mmCIF file of C-alpha atoms and ligand atoms in Angstrom:
data_model
loop_
_atom_site.group_PDB
_atom_site.id
_atom_site.type_symbol
_atom_site.label_atom_id
_atom_site.label_comp_id
_atom_site.label_asym_id
_atom_site.label_seq_id
_atom_site.Cartn_x
_atom_site.Cartn_y
_atom_site.Cartn_z
ATOM 1 C CA UNK V 1 -0.011 -0.083 -0.147
ATOM 2 C CA UNK V 2 1.363 3.553 -1.039
ATOM 3 C CA UNK V 3 0.220 6.959 0.277
ATOM 4 C CA UNK V 4 0.128 9.740 -1.947
ATOM 5 C CA UNK V 5 -0.110 13.139 -0.495
ATOM 6 C CA UNK V 6 -1.799 15.429 -2.726
ATOM 7 C CA UNK V 7 -1.757 19.018 -2.100
ATOM 8 C CA UNK V 8 -1.341 22.538 -3.525
ATOM 9 C CA UNK V 9 -2.252 25.779 -3.005
ATOM 10 C CA UNK V 10 -6.219 27.277 -2.625
ATOM 11 C CA UNK V 11 -8.117 26.731 -5.935
ATOM 12 C CA UNK V 12 -4.818 25.383 -7.785
ATOM 13 C CA UNK V 13 -7.134 21.621 -8.313
ATOM 14 C CA UNK V 14 -6.648 19.143 -5.480
ATOM 15 C CA UNK V 15 -9.979 18.049 -5.733
ATOM 16 C CA UNK V 16 -10.541 17.622 -9.761
ATOM 17 C CA UNK V 17 -6.742 16.183 -9.671
ATOM 18 C CA UNK V 18 -7.810 14.106 -6.750
ATOM 19 C CA UNK V 19 -11.031 12.524 -8.920
ATOM 20 C CA UNK V 20 -8.630 12.119 -12.044
ATOM 21 C CA UNK V 21 -6.555 9.406 -9.523
ATOM 22 C CA UNK V 22 -10.173 8.136 -8.622
ATOM 23 C CA UNK V 23 -10.456 6.871 -12.183
ATOM 24 C CA UNK V 24 -7.150 5.583 -12.422
ATOM 25 C CA UNK V 25 -8.114 2.790 -9.303
ATOM 26 C CA UNK V 26 -6.719 4.625 -6.175
ATOM 27 C CA UNK V 27 -8.752 5.459 -2.994
ATOM 28 C CA UNK V 28 -9.375 8.632 -1.961
ATOM 29 C CA UNK V 29 -9.309 10.472 1.494
ATOM 30 C CA UNK V 30 -9.939 14.390 1.691
ATOM 31 C CA UNK V 31 -9.212 16.307 4.490
ATOM 32 C CA UNK V 32 -11.464 19.070 3.500
ATOM 33 C CA UNK V 33 -14.214 16.380 3.446
ATOM 34 C CA UNK V 34 -13.607 15.291 6.557
ATOM 35 C CA UNK V 35 -13.794 19.029 8.255
ATOM 36 C CA UNK V 36 -17.142 19.126 6.623
ATOM 37 C CA UNK V 37 -17.773 15.897 8.486
ATOM 38 C CA UNK V 38 -16.648 16.877 11.767
ATOM 39 C CA UNK V 39 -18.344 20.812 11.751
ATOM 40 C CA UNK V 40 -21.647 19.208 10.484
ATOM 41 C CA UNK V 41 -24.201 18.249 13.336
ATOM 42 C CA UNK V 42 -23.264 15.593 15.514
ATOM 43 C CA UNK V 43 -19.426 16.494 14.569
ATOM 44 C CA UNK V 44 -16.975 16.399 16.689
ATOM 45 C CA UNK V 45 -15.571 20.063 16.268
ATOM 46 C CA UNK V 46 -18.646 21.693 17.408
ATOM 47 C CA UNK V 47 -18.564 21.383 20.740
ATOM 48 C CA UNK V 48 -14.935 22.680 20.814
ATOM 49 C CA UNK V 49 -15.887 25.268 18.631
ATOM 50 C CA UNK V 50 -18.579 26.319 20.167
ATOM 51 C CA UNK V 51 -16.847 26.907 23.640
ATOM 52 C CA UNK V 52 -14.380 29.084 21.931
ATOM 53 C CA UNK V 53 -16.413 31.062 19.143
ATOM 54 C CA UNK V 54 -20.469 30.627 20.322
ATOM 55 C CA UNK V 55 -21.417 32.878 17.400
ATOM 56 C CA UNK V 56 -19.910 30.250 15.121
ATOM 57 C CA UNK V 57 -22.873 27.722 15.432
ATOM 58 C CA UNK V 58 -25.928 27.617 13.614
ATOM 59 C CA UNK V 59 -28.411 24.650 14.134
ATOM 60 C CA UNK V 60 -25.992 22.660 16.067
ATOM 61 C CA UNK V 61 -23.254 22.604 13.199
ATOM 62 C CA UNK V 62 -20.510 24.982 12.684
ATOM 63 C CA UNK V 63 -21.188 27.261 9.740
ATOM 64 C CA UNK V 64 -18.408 28.193 8.001
ATOM 65 C CA UNK V 65 -19.637 31.368 6.813
ATOM 66 C CA UNK V 66 -19.717 32.977 10.249
ATOM 67 C CA UNK V 67 -16.247 31.084 10.737
ATOM 68 C CA UNK V 68 -15.084 33.275 7.629
ATOM 69 C CA UNK V 69 -16.485 36.349 9.438
ATOM 70 C CA UNK V 70 -14.835 35.476 12.719
ATOM 71 C CA UNK V 71 -11.446 34.739 10.956
ATOM 72 C CA UNK V 72 -11.627 37.722 9.226
ATOM 73 C CA UNK V 73 -12.249 39.908 12.195
ATOM 74 C CA UNK V 74 -9.460 37.731 14.560
ATOM 75 C CA UNK V 75 -6.283 37.374 13.149
ATOM 76 C CA UNK V 76 -5.861 34.600 16.309
ATOM 77 C CA UNK V 77 -9.064 32.618 15.602
ATOM 78 C CA UNK V 78 -7.617 30.456 12.532
ATOM 79 C CA UNK V 79 -4.923 29.311 14.493
ATOM 80 C CA UNK V 80 -7.457 28.428 17.171
ATOM 81 C CA UNK V 81 -9.316 26.391 15.164
ATOM 82 C CA UNK V 82 -6.748 24.683 13.620
ATOM 83 C CA UNK V 83 -5.768 23.404 17.032
ATOM 84 C CA UNK V 84 -9.007 21.992 17.570
ATOM 85 C CA UNK V 85 -9.822 20.478 14.026
ATOM 86 C CA UNK V 86 -6.280 19.315 12.644
ATOM 87 C CA UNK V 87 -6.213 16.546 15.521
ATOM 88 C CA UNK V 88 -9.378 15.260 14.844
ATOM 89 C CA UNK V 89 -8.973 15.009 11.041
ATOM 90 C CA UNK V 90 -5.625 13.142 11.913
ATOM 91 C CA UNK V 91 -8.459 10.420 13.312
ATOM 92 C CA UNK V 92 -10.420 10.437 10.799
ATOM 93 C CA UNK V 93 -7.184 9.638 8.152
ATOM 94 C CA UNK V 94 -6.058 7.428 10.219
ATOM 95 C CA UNK V 95 -9.484 5.301 10.455
ATOM 96 C CA UNK V 96 -9.572 5.408 6.471
ATOM 97 C CA UNK V 97 -6.475 4.153 5.830
ATOM 98 C CA UNK V 98 -6.714 1.135 8.461
ATOM 99 C CA UNK V 99 -9.801 0.458 6.192
ATOM 100 C CA UNK V 100 -8.800 0.899 2.557
ATOM 101 C CA UNK V 101 -7.607 -1.904 0.196
ATOM 102 C CA UNK V 102 -6.428 -0.022 -2.628
ATOM 103 C CA UNK V 103 -2.623 -0.454 -3.734
ATOM 104 C CA UNK V 104 -2.791 3.297 -3.781
ATOM 105 C CA UNK V 105 -3.790 5.578 -1.245
ATOM 106 C CA UNK V 106 -4.443 9.524 -2.238
ATOM 107 C CA UNK V 107 -4.670 11.900 0.419
ATOM 108 C CA UNK V 108 -5.810 15.100 -0.396
ATOM 109 C CA UNK V 109 -4.221 17.404 2.135
ATOM 110 C CA UNK V 110 -4.089 21.324 1.120
ATOM 111 C CA UNK V 111 -1.532 21.901 4.374
ATOM 112 C CA UNK V 112 0.126 19.258 4.080
ATOM 113 C CA UNK V 113 3.817 21.150 4.555
ATOM 114 C CA UNK V 114 2.045 23.613 6.540
ATOM 115 C CA UNK V 115 1.370 20.898 9.364
ATOM 116 C CA UNK V 116 4.330 18.200 8.906
ATOM 117 C CA UNK V 117 2.393 16.030 7.274
ATOM 118 C CA UNK V 118 4.949 14.970 4.602
ATOM 119 C CA UNK V 119 6.758 12.841 7.016
ATOM 120 C CA UNK V 120 3.430 10.532 7.315
ATOM 121 C CA UNK V 121 3.209 9.724 3.256
ATOM 122 C CA UNK V 122 5.717 7.830 1.121
ATOM 123 C CA UNK V 123 5.475 10.606 -1.815
ATOM 124 C CA UNK V 124 3.892 14.059 -2.334
ATOM 125 C CA UNK V 125 2.117 15.447 -5.671
ATOM 126 C CA UNK V 126 1.535 19.050 -5.861
ATOM 127 C CA UNK V 127 -1.284 20.753 -8.498
ATOM 128 C CA UNK V 128 -0.046 24.192 -9.892
ATOM 129 C CA UNK V 129 -1.318 26.340 -11.891
ATOM 130 C CA UNK V 130 -0.045 30.296 -12.295
ATOM 131 C CA UNK V 131 -1.532 32.504 -9.645
ATOM 132 C CA UNK V 132 -3.782 34.619 -12.026
ATOM 133 C CA UNK V 133 -5.482 31.700 -12.907
ATOM 134 C CA UNK V 134 -5.667 30.687 -9.234
ATOM 135 C CA UNK V 135 -7.771 33.847 -8.272
ATOM 136 C CA UNK V 136 -10.344 33.644 -11.360
ATOM 137 C CA UNK V 137 -10.974 30.078 -10.650
ATOM 138 C CA UNK V 138 -11.484 30.656 -6.917
ATOM 139 C CA UNK V 139 -13.380 33.778 -7.463
ATOM 140 C CA UNK V 140 -15.351 32.394 -10.065
ATOM 141 C CA UNK V 141 -16.431 29.603 -7.780
ATOM 142 C CA UNK V 142 -18.409 32.816 -5.346
ATOM 143 C CA UNK V 143 -17.661 31.361 -2.232
ATOM 144 C CA UNK V 144 -15.185 33.724 -1.333
ATOM 145 C CA UNK V 145 -14.590 37.653 -0.981
ATOM 146 C CA UNK V 146 -11.201 38.789 -2.705
ATOM 147 C CA UNK V 147 -10.338 39.414 0.979
ATOM 148 C CA UNK V 148 -11.259 36.005 2.118
ATOM 149 C CA UNK V 149 -8.992 34.548 -0.794
ATOM 150 C CA UNK V 150 -6.212 36.895 0.381
ATOM 151 C CA UNK V 151 -6.483 35.805 4.112
ATOM 152 C CA UNK V 152 -5.950 32.262 3.164
ATOM 153 C CA UNK V 153 -3.046 32.249 0.423
ATOM 154 C CA UNK V 154 -1.205 34.587 2.878
ATOM 155 C CA UNK V 155 -1.341 31.549 5.516
ATOM 156 C CA UNK V 156 0.059 28.896 2.779
ATOM 157 C CA UNK V 157 3.707 28.098 1.692
ATOM 158 C CA UNK V 158 3.826 30.003 -1.566
ATOM 159 C CA UNK V 159 3.104 27.845 -4.226
ATOM 160 C CA UNK V 160 6.188 27.316 -6.379
ATOM 161 C CA UNK V 161 8.009 26.897 -2.766
ATOM 162 C CA UNK V 162 5.436 23.457 -2.845
ATOM 163 C CA UNK V 163 6.041 22.601 -6.172
ATOM 164 C CA UNK V 164 9.635 22.495 -5.298
ATOM 165 C CA UNK V 165 9.368 20.234 -2.444
ATOM 166 C CA UNK V 166 6.963 17.745 -3.963
ATOM 167 C CA UNK V 167 8.117 14.932 -5.893
ATOM 168 C CA UNK V 168 5.522 15.098 -8.419
ATOM 169 C CA UNK V 169 4.002 18.301 -10.094
ATOM 170 C CA UNK V 170 0.977 18.081 -11.900
ATOM 171 C CA UNK V 171 -0.023 21.344 -13.965
ATOM 172 C CA UNK V 172 -3.818 21.776 -14.015
ATOM 173 C CA UNK V 173 -3.709 23.649 -17.230
ATOM 174 C CA UNK V 174 -6.669 21.710 -19.104
ATOM 175 C CA UNK V 175 -8.212 18.219 -17.686
ATOM 176 C CA UNK V 176 -6.668 16.303 -20.553
ATOM 177 C CA UNK V 177 -3.266 17.396 -19.460
ATOM 178 C CA UNK V 178 -3.675 16.865 -15.789
ATOM 179 C CA UNK V 179 -4.924 13.249 -16.878
ATOM 180 C CA UNK V 180 -2.129 12.448 -18.582
ATOM 181 C CA UNK V 181 0.313 13.373 -15.541
ATOM 182 C CA UNK V 182 -2.024 11.283 -13.307
ATOM 183 C CA UNK V 183 -1.411 8.435 -15.355
ATOM 184 C CA UNK V 184 2.539 9.160 -15.641
ATOM 185 C CA UNK V 185 2.456 9.225 -11.479
ATOM 186 C CA UNK V 186 0.347 6.104 -10.945
ATOM 187 C CA UNK V 187 2.222 4.191 -13.762
ATOM 188 C CA UNK V 188 5.588 5.212 -11.928
ATOM 189 C CA UNK V 189 4.028 4.502 -8.479
ATOM 190 C CA UNK V 190 3.015 0.864 -9.867
ATOM 191 C CA UNK V 191 6.151 0.347 -11.268
ATOM 192 C CA UNK V 192 8.416 1.373 -8.275
ATOM 193 C CA UNK V 193 6.140 -1.188 -6.240
ATOM 194 C CA UNK V 194 6.389 -3.932 -8.230
ATOM 195 C CA UNK V 195 10.241 -3.476 -7.767
ATOM 196 C CA UNK V 196 10.158 -2.932 -4.199
HETATM 197 C C1 COD R 201 -11.558 28.894 6.925
HETATM 198 C C2 COD R 201 -13.000 28.089 6.630
HETATM 199 C C3 COD R 201 -13.711 28.175 7.632
HETATM 200 C C4 COD R 201 -13.250 28.369 4.886
HETATM 201 O O1 COD R 201 -14.185 27.486 4.613
HETATM 202 P P1 COD R 201 -14.813 27.292 3.159
HETATM 203 O O2 COD R 201 -15.867 26.531 3.285
HETATM 204 O O3 COD R 201 -15.125 28.754 2.225
HETATM 205 O O4 COD R 201 -13.694 26.807 1.967
HETATM 206 P P2 COD R 201 -12.598 25.592 2.209
HETATM 207 O O5 COD R 201 -12.874 24.761 3.795
HETATM 208 O O6 COD R 201 -13.508 24.548 1.326
HETATM 209 O O7 COD R 201 -11.347 25.824 1.960
HETATM 210 C C5 COD R 201 -10.607 26.439 0.740
HETATM 211 C C6 COD R 201 -9.436 26.292 1.041
HETATM 212 O O8 COD R 201 -8.807 26.869 1.650
HETATM 213 C C7 COD R 201 -7.622 26.638 1.948
HETATM 214 N N1 COD R 201 -7.463 26.410 4.146
HETATM 215 C C8 COD R 201 -8.624 26.087 4.725
HETATM 216 N N2 COD R 201 -8.132 26.143 5.887
HETATM 217 C C9 COD R 201 -6.976 26.780 6.128
HETATM 218 C C10 COD R 201 -5.911 27.042 6.667
HETATM 219 N N3 COD R 201 -6.390 26.653 7.917
HETATM 220 N N4 COD R 201 -5.090 27.540 6.509
HETATM 221 C C11 COD R 201 -4.650 27.916 5.098
HETATM 222 N N5 COD R 201 -5.202 27.209 4.182
HETATM 223 C C12 COD R 201 -6.729 26.829 4.577
HETATM 224 C C13 COD R 201 -7.541 25.194 1.545
HETATM 225 O O9 COD R 201 -6.572 25.175 0.604
HETATM 226 C C14 COD R 201 -8.734 24.929 1.174
HETATM 227 O O10 COD R 201 -8.732 24.001 0.096
HETATM 228 C C15 COD R 201 -12.753 26.284 6.554
HETATM 229 O O11 COD R 201 -11.634 25.937 5.426
HETATM 230 C C16 COD R 201 -11.906 25.964 7.580
HETATM 231 O O12 COD R 201 -12.688 26.172 8.826
HETATM 232 N N6 COD R 201 -10.588 25.693 7.530
HETATM 233 C C17 COD R 201 -9.678 25.280 9.271
HETATM 234 C C18 COD R 201 -9.673 24.376 9.268
HETATM 235 C C19 COD R 201 -8.493 23.616 8.509
HETATM 236 O O13 COD R 201 -7.431 24.297 9.113
HETATM 237 N N7 COD R 201 -8.636 22.816 7.344
HETATM 238 C C20 COD R 201 -7.648 23.194 6.461
HETATM 239 C C21 COD R 201 -7.607 21.252 5.999
HETATM 240 S S1 COD R 201 -7.165 20.022 7.571
HETATM 241 N N1 ATP R 202 -6.748 20.626 -14.907
HETATM 242 C C1 ATP R 202 -7.657 21.268 -14.956
HETATM 243 N N2 ATP R 202 -8.226 21.985 -16.067
HETATM 244 C C2 ATP R 202 -9.003 22.900 -16.356
HETATM 245 N N3 ATP R 202 -9.408 23.444 -14.796
HETATM 246 C C3 ATP R 202 -9.157 22.893 -13.631
HETATM 247 C C4 ATP R 202 -8.478 22.092 -13.852
HETATM 248 N N4 ATP R 202 -8.053 21.624 -12.308
HETATM 249 C C5 ATP R 202 -9.011 22.366 -11.632
HETATM 250 N N5 ATP R 202 -9.777 23.008 -12.406
HETATM 251 C C6 ATP R 202 -10.750 24.328 -11.994
HETATM 252 O O1 ATP R 202 -9.864 24.837 -11.108
HETATM 253 C C7 ATP R 202 -11.032 25.185 -10.245
HETATM 254 C C8 ATP R 202 -10.465 24.795 -8.855
HETATM 255 O O2 ATP R 202 -10.340 23.340 -8.816
HETATM 256 P P1 ATP R 202 -10.707 22.445 -7.590
HETATM 257 O O3 ATP R 202 -11.648 22.579 -6.602
HETATM 258 O O4 ATP R 202 -10.124 21.218 -7.613
HETATM 259 O O5 ATP R 202 -9.363 23.447 -6.770
HETATM 260 P P2 ATP R 202 -8.915 22.809 -4.934
HETATM 261 O O6 ATP R 202 -7.229 22.860 -5.144
HETATM 262 O O7 ATP R 202 -9.443 21.532 -4.445
HETATM 263 O O8 ATP R 202 -9.473 24.267 -3.914
HETATM 264 P P3 ATP R 202 -9.336 24.141 -2.575
HETATM 265 O O9 ATP R 202 -7.675 24.804 -2.512
HETATM 266 O O10 ATP R 202 -10.096 25.528 -2.893
HETATM 267 O O11 ATP R 202 -10.118 23.422 -2.209
HETATM 268 C C9 ATP R 202 -12.317 24.510 -10.509
HETATM 269 O O12 ATP R 202 -13.353 25.567 -11.196
HETATM 270 C C10 ATP R 202 -11.998 23.565 -11.715
HETATM 271 O O13 ATP R 202 -12.894 23.403 -12.363
#
């Protein structure tokens, strides 16, 4: 079993590329999706977030809209939320890995370098696209203001630094190109595993 970390800056194409790995027969665990589960009604992050930021709770779930307002108003808020969320995300990931049967498990982890996660995987693939396209794509989603996008981006390691540290770099200019690169990565890993 091979653990491949998939990372990249906000809006550079992690989720889209992750689905291309699934189409090549890889299992996928998604850190952002784990956060969604943790924030939803009954999720393990709801009570600890409520203790710190009661205004972030709506109908017994963590409201991302409220959380974004809080993060924008309070520069220390995101760090406090991360202290709650990241250990819970780690537990979710460990449970997934223990269950998976595929030969390659892709772990979609936006903050793999920022959180020291690279030591827990066998290799890292990083998606990359130029900064103008990144901004256009994030703004086109309509889920964040430019200011919110800049806050998040400023907390992330620069994209070129991530790419320089990664074992594989996937350019997300078109889907077809990204798919070819994903197939190449999968072929390389399966080849190496055969010789291991
Ligand atoms: C800031 C929040 C409310 C924004 O929610 P929203 O639904 O608008 O965006 P989403 O969760 O899809 O995040 C978009 C992208 O922002 C980036 N991002 C999210 N959290 C962080 C963070 N703490 N530091 C840096 N980048 C981050 C990631 O690239 C992510 O893919 C939300 O991301 C959050 O609660 N983050 C804290 C938890 C966390 O650290 N998650 C990161 C994965 S473990
Ligand atoms: N290879 C590609 N070719 C063309 N468009 C792409 C490609 N990959 C991603 N995109 C587009 O870029 C946008 C962002 O992609 P995606 O949601 O996969 O990014 P992400 O890195 O997962 O984002 P986030 O960090 O915010 O979770 C989407 O609109 C998607 O359609």
